[in-house]
PDB file of C-alpha atoms in Angstrom:
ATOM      1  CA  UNK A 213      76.495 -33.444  44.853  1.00  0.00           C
ATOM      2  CA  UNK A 214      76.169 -32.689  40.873  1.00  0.00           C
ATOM      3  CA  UNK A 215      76.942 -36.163  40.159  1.00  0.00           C
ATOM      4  CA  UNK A 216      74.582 -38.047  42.960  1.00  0.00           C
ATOM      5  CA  UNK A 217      71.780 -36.544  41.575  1.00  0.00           C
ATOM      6  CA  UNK A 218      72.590 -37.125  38.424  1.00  0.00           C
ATOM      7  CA  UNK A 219      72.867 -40.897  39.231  1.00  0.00           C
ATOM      8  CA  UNK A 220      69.505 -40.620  41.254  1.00  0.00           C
ATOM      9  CA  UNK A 221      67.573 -38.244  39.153  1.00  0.00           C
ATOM     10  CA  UNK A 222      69.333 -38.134  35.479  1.00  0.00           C
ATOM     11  CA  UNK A 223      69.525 -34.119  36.433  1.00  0.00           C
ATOM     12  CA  UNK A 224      71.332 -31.841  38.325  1.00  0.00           C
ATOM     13  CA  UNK A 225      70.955 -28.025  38.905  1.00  0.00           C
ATOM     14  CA  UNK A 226      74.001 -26.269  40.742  1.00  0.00           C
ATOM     15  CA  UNK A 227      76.080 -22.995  40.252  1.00  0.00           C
ATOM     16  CA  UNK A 228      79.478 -22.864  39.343  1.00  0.00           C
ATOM     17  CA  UNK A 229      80.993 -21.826  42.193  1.00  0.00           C
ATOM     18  CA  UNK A 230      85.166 -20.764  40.870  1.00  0.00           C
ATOM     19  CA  UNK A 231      86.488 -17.151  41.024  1.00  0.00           C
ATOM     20  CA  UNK A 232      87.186 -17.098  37.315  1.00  0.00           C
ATOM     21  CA  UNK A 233      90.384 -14.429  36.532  1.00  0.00           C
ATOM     22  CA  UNK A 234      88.526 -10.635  35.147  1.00  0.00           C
ATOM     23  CA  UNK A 235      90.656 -11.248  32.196  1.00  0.00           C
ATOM     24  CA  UNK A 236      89.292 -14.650  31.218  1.00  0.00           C
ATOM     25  CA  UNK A 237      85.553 -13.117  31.581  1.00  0.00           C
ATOM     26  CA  UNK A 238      86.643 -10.256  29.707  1.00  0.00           C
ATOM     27  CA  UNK A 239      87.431 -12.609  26.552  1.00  0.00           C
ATOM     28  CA  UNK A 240      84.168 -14.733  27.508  1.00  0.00           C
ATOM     29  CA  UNK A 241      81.646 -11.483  27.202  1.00  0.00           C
ATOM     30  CA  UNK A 242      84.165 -10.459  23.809  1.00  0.00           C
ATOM     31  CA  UNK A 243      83.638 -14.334  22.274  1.00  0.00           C
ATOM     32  CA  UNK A 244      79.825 -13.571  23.013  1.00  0.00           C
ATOM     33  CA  UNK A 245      79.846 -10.422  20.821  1.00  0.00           C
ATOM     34  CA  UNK A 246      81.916 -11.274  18.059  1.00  0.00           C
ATOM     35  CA  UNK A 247      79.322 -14.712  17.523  1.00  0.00           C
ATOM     36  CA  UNK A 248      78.271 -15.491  14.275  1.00  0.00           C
ATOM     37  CA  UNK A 249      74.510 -16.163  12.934  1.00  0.00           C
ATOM     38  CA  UNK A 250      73.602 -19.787  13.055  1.00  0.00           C
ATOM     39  CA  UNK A 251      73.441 -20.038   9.220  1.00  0.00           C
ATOM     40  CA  UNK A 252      70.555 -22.802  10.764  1.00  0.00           C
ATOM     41  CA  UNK A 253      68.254 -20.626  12.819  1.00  0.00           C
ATOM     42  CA  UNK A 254      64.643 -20.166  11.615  1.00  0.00           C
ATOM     43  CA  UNK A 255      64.105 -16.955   9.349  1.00  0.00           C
ATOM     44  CA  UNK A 256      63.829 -14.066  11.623  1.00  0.00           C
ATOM     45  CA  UNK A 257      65.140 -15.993  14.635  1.00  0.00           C
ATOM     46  CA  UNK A 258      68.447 -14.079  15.952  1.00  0.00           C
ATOM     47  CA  UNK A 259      70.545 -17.050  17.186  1.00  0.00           C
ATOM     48  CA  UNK A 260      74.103 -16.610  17.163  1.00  0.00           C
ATOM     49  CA  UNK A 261      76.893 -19.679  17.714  1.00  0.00           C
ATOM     50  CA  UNK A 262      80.195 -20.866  17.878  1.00  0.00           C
ATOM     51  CA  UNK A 263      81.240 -24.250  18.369  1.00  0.00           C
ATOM     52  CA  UNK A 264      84.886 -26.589  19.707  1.00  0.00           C
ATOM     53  CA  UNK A 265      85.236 -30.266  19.872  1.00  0.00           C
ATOM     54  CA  UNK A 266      88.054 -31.914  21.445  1.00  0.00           C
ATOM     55  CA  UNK A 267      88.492 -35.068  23.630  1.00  0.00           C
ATOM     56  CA  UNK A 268      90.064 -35.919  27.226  1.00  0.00           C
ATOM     57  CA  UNK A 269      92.455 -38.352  27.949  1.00  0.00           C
ATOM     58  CA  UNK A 270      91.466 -40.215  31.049  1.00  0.00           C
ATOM     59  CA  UNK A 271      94.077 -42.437  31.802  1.00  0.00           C
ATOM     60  CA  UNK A 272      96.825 -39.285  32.210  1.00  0.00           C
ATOM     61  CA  UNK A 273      97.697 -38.118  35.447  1.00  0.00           C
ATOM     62  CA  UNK A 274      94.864 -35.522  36.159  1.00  0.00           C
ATOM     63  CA  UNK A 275      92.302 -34.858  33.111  1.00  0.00           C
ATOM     64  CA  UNK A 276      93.560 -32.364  30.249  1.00  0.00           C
ATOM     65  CA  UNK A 277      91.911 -31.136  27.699  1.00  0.00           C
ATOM     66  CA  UNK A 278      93.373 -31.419  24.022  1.00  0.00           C
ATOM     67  CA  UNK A 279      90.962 -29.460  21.386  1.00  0.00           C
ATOM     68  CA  UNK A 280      90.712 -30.820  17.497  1.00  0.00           C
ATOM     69  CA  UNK A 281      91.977 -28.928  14.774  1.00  0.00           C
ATOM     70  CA  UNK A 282      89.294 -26.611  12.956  1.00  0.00           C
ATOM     71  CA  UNK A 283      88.221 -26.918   8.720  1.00  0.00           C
ATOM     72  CA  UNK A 284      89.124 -24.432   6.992  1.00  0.00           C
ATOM     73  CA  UNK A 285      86.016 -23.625   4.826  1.00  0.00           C
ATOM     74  CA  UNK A 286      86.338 -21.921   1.104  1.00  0.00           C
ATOM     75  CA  UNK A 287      86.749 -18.213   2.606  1.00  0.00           C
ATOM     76  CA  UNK A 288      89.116 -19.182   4.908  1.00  0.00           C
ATOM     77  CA  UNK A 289      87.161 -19.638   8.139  1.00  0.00           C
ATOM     78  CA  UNK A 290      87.716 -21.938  11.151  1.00  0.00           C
ATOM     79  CA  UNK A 291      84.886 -24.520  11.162  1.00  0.00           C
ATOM     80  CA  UNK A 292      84.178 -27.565  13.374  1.00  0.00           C
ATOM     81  CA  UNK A 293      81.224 -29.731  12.627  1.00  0.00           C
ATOM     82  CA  UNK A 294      78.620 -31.245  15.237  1.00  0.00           C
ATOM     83  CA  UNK A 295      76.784 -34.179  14.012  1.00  0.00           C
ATOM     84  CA  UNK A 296      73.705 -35.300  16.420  1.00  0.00           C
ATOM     85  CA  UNK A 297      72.410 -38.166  14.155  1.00  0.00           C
ATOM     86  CA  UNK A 298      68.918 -38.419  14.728  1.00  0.00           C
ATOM     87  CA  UNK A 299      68.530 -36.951  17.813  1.00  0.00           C
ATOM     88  CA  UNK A 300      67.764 -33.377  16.702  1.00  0.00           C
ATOM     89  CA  UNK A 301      64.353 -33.883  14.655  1.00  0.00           C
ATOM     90  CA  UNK A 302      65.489 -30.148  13.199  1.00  0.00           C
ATOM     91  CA  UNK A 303      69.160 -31.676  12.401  1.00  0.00           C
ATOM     92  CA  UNK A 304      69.846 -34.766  11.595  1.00  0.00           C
ATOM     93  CA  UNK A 305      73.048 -34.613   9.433  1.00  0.00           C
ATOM     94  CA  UNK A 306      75.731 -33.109  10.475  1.00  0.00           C
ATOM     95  CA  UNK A 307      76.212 -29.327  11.196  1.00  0.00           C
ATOM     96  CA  UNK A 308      79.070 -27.014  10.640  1.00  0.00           C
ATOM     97  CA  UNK A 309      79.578 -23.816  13.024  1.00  0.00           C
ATOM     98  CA  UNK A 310      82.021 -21.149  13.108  1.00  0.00           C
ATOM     99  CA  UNK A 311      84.396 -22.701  15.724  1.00  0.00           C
ATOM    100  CA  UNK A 312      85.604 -21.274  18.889  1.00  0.00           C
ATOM    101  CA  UNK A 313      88.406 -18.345  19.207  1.00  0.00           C
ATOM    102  CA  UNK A 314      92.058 -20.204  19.764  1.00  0.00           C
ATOM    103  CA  UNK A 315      91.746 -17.320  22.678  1.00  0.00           C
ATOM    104  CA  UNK A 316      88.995 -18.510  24.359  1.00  0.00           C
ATOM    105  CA  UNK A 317      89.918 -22.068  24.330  1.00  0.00           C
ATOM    106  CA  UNK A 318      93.268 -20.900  25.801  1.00  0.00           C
ATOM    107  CA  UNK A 319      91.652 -19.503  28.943  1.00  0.00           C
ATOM    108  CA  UNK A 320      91.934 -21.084  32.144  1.00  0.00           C
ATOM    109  CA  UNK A 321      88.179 -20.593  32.392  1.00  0.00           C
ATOM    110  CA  UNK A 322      87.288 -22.933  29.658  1.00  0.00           C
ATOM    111  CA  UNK A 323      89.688 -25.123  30.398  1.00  0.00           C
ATOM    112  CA  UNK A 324      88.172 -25.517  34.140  1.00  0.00           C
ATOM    113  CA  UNK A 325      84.640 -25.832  32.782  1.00  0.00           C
ATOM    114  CA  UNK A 326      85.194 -28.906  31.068  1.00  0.00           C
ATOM    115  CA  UNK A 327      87.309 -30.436  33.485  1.00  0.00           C
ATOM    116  CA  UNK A 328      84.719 -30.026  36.347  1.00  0.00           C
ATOM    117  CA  UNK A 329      81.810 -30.763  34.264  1.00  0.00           C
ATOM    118  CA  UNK A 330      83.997 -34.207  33.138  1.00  0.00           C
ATOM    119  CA  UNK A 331      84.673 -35.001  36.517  1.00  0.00           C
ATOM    120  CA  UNK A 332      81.329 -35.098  37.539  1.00  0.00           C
ATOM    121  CA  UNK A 333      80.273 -37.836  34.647  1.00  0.00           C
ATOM    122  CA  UNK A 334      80.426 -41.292  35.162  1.00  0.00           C
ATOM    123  CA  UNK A 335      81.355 -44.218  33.021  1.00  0.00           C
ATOM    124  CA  UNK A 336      81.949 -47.895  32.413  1.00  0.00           C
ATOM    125  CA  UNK A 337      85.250 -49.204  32.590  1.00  0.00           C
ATOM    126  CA  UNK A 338      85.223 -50.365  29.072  1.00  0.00           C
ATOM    127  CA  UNK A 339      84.466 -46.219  28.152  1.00  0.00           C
ATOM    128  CA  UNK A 340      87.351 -45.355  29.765  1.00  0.00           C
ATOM    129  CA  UNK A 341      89.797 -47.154  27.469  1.00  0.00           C
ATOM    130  CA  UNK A 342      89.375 -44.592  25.001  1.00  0.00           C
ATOM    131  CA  UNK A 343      89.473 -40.893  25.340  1.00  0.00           C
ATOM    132  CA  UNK A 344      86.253 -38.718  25.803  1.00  0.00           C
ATOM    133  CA  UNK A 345      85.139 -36.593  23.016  1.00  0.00           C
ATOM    134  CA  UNK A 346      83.996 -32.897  24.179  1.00  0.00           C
ATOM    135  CA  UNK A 347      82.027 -30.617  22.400  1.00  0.00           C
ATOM    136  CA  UNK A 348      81.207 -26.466  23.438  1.00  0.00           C
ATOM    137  CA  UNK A 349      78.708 -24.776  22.434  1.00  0.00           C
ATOM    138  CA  UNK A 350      78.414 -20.959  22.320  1.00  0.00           C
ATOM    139  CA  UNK A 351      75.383 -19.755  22.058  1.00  0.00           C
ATOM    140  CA  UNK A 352      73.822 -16.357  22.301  1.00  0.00           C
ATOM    141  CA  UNK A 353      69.819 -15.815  21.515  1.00  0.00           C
ATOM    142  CA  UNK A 354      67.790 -12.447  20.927  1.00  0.00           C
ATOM    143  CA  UNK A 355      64.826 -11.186  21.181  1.00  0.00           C
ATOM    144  CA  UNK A 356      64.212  -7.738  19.997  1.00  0.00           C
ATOM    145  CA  UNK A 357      60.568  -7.082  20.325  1.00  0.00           C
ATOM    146  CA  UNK A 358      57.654  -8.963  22.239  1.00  0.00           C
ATOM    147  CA  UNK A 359      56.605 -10.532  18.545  1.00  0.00           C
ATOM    148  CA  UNK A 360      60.142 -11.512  18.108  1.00  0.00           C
ATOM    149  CA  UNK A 361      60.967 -15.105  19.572  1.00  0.00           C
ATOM    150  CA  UNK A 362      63.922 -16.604  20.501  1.00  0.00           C
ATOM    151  CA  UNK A 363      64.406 -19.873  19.530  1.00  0.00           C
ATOM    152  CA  UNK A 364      66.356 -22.513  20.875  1.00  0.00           C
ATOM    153  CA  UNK A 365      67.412 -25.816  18.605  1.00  0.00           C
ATOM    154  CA  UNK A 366      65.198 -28.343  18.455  1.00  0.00           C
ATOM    155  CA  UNK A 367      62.221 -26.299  19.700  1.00  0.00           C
ATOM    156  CA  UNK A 368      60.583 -29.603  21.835  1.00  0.00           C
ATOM    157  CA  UNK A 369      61.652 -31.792  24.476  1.00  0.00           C
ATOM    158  CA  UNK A 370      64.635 -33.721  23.191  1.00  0.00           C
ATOM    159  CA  UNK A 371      67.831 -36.072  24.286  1.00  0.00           C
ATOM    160  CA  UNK A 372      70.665 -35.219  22.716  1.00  0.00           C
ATOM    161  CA  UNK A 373      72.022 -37.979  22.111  1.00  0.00           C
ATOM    162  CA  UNK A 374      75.553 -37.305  24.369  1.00  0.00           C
ATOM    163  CA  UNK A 375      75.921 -39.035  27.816  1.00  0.00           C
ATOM    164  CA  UNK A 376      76.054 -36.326  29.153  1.00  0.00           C
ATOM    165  CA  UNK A 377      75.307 -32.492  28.812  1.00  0.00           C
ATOM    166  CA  UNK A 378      76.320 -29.471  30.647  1.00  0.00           C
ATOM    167  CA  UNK A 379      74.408 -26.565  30.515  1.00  0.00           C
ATOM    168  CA  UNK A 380      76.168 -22.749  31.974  1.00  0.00           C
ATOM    169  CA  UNK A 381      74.213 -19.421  31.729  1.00  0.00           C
ATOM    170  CA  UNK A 382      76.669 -16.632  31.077  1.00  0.00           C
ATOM    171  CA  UNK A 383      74.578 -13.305  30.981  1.00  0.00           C
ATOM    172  CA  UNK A 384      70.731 -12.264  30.881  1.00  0.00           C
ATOM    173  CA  UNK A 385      69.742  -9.447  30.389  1.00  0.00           C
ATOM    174  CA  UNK A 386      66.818  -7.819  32.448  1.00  0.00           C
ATOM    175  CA  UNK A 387      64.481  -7.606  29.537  1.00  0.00           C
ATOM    176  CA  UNK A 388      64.620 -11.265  29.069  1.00  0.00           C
ATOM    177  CA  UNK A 389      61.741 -13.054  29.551  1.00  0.00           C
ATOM    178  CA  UNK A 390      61.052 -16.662  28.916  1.00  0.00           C
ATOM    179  CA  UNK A 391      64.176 -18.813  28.413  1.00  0.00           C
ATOM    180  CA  UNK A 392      62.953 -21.047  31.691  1.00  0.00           C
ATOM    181  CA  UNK A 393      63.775 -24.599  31.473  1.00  0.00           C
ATOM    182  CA  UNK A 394      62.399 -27.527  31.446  1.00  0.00           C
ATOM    183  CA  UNK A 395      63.379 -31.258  32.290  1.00  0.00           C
ATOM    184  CA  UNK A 396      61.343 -34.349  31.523  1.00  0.00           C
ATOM    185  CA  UNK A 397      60.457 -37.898  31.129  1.00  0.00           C
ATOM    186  CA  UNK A 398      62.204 -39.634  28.194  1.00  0.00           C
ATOM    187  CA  UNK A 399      58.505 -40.269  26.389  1.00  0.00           C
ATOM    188  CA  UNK A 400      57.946 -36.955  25.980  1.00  0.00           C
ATOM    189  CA  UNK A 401      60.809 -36.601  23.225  1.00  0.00           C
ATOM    190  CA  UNK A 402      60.120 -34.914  20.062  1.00  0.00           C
ATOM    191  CA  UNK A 403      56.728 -33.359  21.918  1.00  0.00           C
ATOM    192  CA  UNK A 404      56.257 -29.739  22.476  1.00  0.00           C
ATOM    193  CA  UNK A 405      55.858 -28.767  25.840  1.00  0.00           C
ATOM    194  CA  UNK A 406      52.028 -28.127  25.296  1.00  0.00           C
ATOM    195  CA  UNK A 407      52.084 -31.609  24.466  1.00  0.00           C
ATOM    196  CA  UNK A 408      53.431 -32.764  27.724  1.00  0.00           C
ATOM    197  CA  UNK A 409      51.310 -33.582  30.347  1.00  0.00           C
ATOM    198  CA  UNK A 410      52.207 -31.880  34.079  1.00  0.00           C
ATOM    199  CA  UNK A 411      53.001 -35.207  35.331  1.00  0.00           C
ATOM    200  CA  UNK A 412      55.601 -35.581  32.715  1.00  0.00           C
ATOM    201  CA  UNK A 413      57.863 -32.970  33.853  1.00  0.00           C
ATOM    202  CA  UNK A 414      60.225 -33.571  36.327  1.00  0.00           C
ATOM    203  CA  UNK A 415      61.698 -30.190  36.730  1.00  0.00           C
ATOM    204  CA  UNK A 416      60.859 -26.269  35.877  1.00  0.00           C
ATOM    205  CA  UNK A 417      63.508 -23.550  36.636  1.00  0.00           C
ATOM    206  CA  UNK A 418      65.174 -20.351  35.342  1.00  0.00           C
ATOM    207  CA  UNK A 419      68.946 -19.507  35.297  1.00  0.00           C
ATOM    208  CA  UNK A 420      69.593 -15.733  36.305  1.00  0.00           C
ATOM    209  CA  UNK A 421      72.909 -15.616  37.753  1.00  0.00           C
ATOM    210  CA  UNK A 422      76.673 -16.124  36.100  1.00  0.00           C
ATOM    211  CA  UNK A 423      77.130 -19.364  36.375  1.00  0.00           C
ATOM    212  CA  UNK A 424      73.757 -21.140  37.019  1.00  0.00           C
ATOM    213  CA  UNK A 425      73.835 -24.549  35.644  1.00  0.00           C
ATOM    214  CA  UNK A 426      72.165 -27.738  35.035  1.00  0.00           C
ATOM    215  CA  UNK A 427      73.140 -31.078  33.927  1.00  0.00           C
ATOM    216  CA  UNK A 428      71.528 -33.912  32.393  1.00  0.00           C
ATOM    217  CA  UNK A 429      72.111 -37.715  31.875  1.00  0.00           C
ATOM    218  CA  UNK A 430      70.692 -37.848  28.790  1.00  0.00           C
ATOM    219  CA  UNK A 431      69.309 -41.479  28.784  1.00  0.00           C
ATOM    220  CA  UNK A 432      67.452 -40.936  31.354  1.00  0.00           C
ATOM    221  CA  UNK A 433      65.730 -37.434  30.386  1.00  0.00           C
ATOM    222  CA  UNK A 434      64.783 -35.365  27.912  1.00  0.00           C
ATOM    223  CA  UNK A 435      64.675 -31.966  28.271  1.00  0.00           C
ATOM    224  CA  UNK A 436      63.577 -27.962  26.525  1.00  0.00           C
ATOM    225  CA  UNK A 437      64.256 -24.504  27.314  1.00  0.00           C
ATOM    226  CA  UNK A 438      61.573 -21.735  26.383  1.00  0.00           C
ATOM    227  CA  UNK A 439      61.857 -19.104  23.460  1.00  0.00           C
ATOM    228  CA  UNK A 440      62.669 -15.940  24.929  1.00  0.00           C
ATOM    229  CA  UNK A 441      60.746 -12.573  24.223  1.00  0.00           C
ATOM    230  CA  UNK A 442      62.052  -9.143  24.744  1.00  0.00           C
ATOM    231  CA  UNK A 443      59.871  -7.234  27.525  1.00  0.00           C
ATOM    232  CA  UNK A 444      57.212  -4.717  26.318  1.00  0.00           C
ATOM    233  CA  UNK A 445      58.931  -2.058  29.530  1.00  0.00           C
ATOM    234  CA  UNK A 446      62.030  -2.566  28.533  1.00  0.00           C
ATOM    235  CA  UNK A 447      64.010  -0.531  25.539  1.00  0.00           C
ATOM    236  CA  UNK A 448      67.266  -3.141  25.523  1.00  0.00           C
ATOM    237  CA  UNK A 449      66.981  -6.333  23.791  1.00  0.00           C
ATOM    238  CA  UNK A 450      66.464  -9.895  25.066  1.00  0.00           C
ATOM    239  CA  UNK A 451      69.647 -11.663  25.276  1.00  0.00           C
ATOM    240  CA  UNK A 452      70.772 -14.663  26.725  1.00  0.00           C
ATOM    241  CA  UNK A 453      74.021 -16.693  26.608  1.00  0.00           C
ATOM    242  CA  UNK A 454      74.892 -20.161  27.362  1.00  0.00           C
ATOM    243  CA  UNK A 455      78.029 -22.528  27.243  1.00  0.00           C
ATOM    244  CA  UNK A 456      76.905 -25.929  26.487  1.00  0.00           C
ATOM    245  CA  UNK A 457      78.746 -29.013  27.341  1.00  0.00           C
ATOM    246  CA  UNK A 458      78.585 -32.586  26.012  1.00  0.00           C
ATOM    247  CA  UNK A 459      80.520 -35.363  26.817  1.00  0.00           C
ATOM    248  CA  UNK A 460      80.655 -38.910  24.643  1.00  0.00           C
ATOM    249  CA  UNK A 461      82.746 -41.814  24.395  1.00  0.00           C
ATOM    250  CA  UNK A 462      85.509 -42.951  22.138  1.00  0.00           C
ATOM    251  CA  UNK A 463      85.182 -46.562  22.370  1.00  0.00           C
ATOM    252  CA  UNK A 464      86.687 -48.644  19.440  1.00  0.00           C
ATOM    253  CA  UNK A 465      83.765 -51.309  18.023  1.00  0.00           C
ATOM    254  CA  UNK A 466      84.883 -54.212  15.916  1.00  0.00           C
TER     255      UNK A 466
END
C-alpha cells in the first residue's frame, strides 16, 4: 500500500504498525532527551538533533543495515555530516550534527525502521548495483510560549533532494499546536506556504499518534510542516519528535 501510492501519488501517509520491544522505546524517548541544539537553528528557535548515515546492501540475502563510522570533532564528539547541496535554500553546504547513540542504532527498532521504509522504495536496476546510502534524522522541536515558534529546516515547501524520504512522529505533546503538514506540487519549492495557492497542495494532515508516518518521492513533490506554538491553556511545553528517513543511491559515474 505505502509504495502504490507512492508510485501513483509521489506520497504516502500510513502508521507503523510493529510491536516495538518496551526496552527499545525506552532508549528511543532517552535518545530524544539527551539531543543536542542544532548549532543551525534560528536564534531563539529550540530545535534539537542528532543525525546517522549508513548504506544497505541490496544484493545480500535479505536487506541489512551497516552504519558509517562517526568524526571525531576537536572535543572529542561523534559527528556525521549531511550535505543537501542545493536543495535546502537555508543549507546548502554541508552540515555536521551530533551523530546518533551506538545504542540506539543497535536497537532492533531502528534497525526495522529502515528496513521497512527501504523496502517500500523503488529503483532502477542500474541503482541497485551499488548499495543505498541511509541517513536518520533525530529531531526534537519546542515551543515554550505562544510567541515562541518552532521551526522546522528549511521553513518553505522544499524537495530534499533524496529519492526518497521517510517521515515517523515519535511523541507530541498535548500542548502542541501547529506542526500539521503539508504536501505539494513540485513548483511551489522554495515558496512559503502563504505563497502557495490552494490548488497547489495536494495534501494537509497532522501526525498525533506513535508511529504516524508519511512518505514522499521526492521528484515528484515538495513538501513543509508548520512551526509549532506552545498552547496559551497549557503549562507544559510544545514538543514534538520525529525520525526522518532518506534513502539515495550509490551509483558509480564515469
Amino acid at each position: 500500500m505505502i509504495r502504490e501510492s507512492l508510485v501513483k501519488d509521489g506520497y504516502s501517509r500510513f502508521s507503523m504498525n510493529h510491536a516495538f520491544s518496551e526496552e527499545d522505546i525506552a532508549f528511543l524517548h532517552r535518545e530524544f532527551r539527551a539531543l543536542e541544539p542544532d548549532p543551525y537553528a534560528p536564534p531563539g528557535v529550540q530545535r534539537f538533533r542528532r543525525y546517522g548515515n549508513g548504506v544497505i546492501v541490496p544484493w545480500r540475502g535479505g536487506a541489512g543495515v551497516d552504519w558509517m563510522p562517526v568524526v571525531i570533532d576537536s572535543r572529542g564528539h561523534g559527528m556525521s555530516g549531511y550535505d543537501q547541496g542545493g536543495n535546502n535554500p537555508e543549507h546548502e553546504n554541508i552540515r555536521y550534527f551530533y551523530a546518533l547513540s551506538d545504542i540506539i542504532k543497535s536497537t532492533e527498532l531502528l534497525t526495522e525502521l529502515v528496513i521497512k521504509d527501504f523496502k517500500n522504495t523503488f529503483w532502477s536496476e542500474r541503482d541497485l548495483i551499488s548499495p543505498i546510502y541511509f541517513g536518520v534524522h533525530f529531531v526534537r522541536i519546542v515551543s515554550s510560549s505562544i510567541n515562541n515558534r518552532g521551526i522546522s529546516s528549511p521553513d518553505c515547501f522544499h524537495q530534499d533532494g533524496e529519492p526518497f524520504t521517510f517521515a515517523h512522529l515519535v511523541s507530541r505533546s498535548k500542548s502542541t499546536n501547529g506542526g500539521v503538514n503539508y504536501i505539494g506540487s513540485t513548483h511551489v519549492r522554495n515558496l512559503a506556504l502563504d505563497e502557495v495557492a490552494e490548488d497547489d497542495i495536494c495534501a494537509k494532515f497532522e501526525l498525533r499518534e506513535f508511529m504516524d508516518s508519511f512518505a514522499v518521492h521526492d521528484p515528484r513533490v515538495s513538501h513543509y510542516v508548520s512551526p509549532i506554538v506552545k498552547s496559551e491553556v497549557d503549562a507544559e511545553d510544545a514538543d514534538r519528535c520525529m525520525i526522518l528517513i532518506d534513502f539515495s543511491p550509490m551509483v558509480q559515474r564515469i
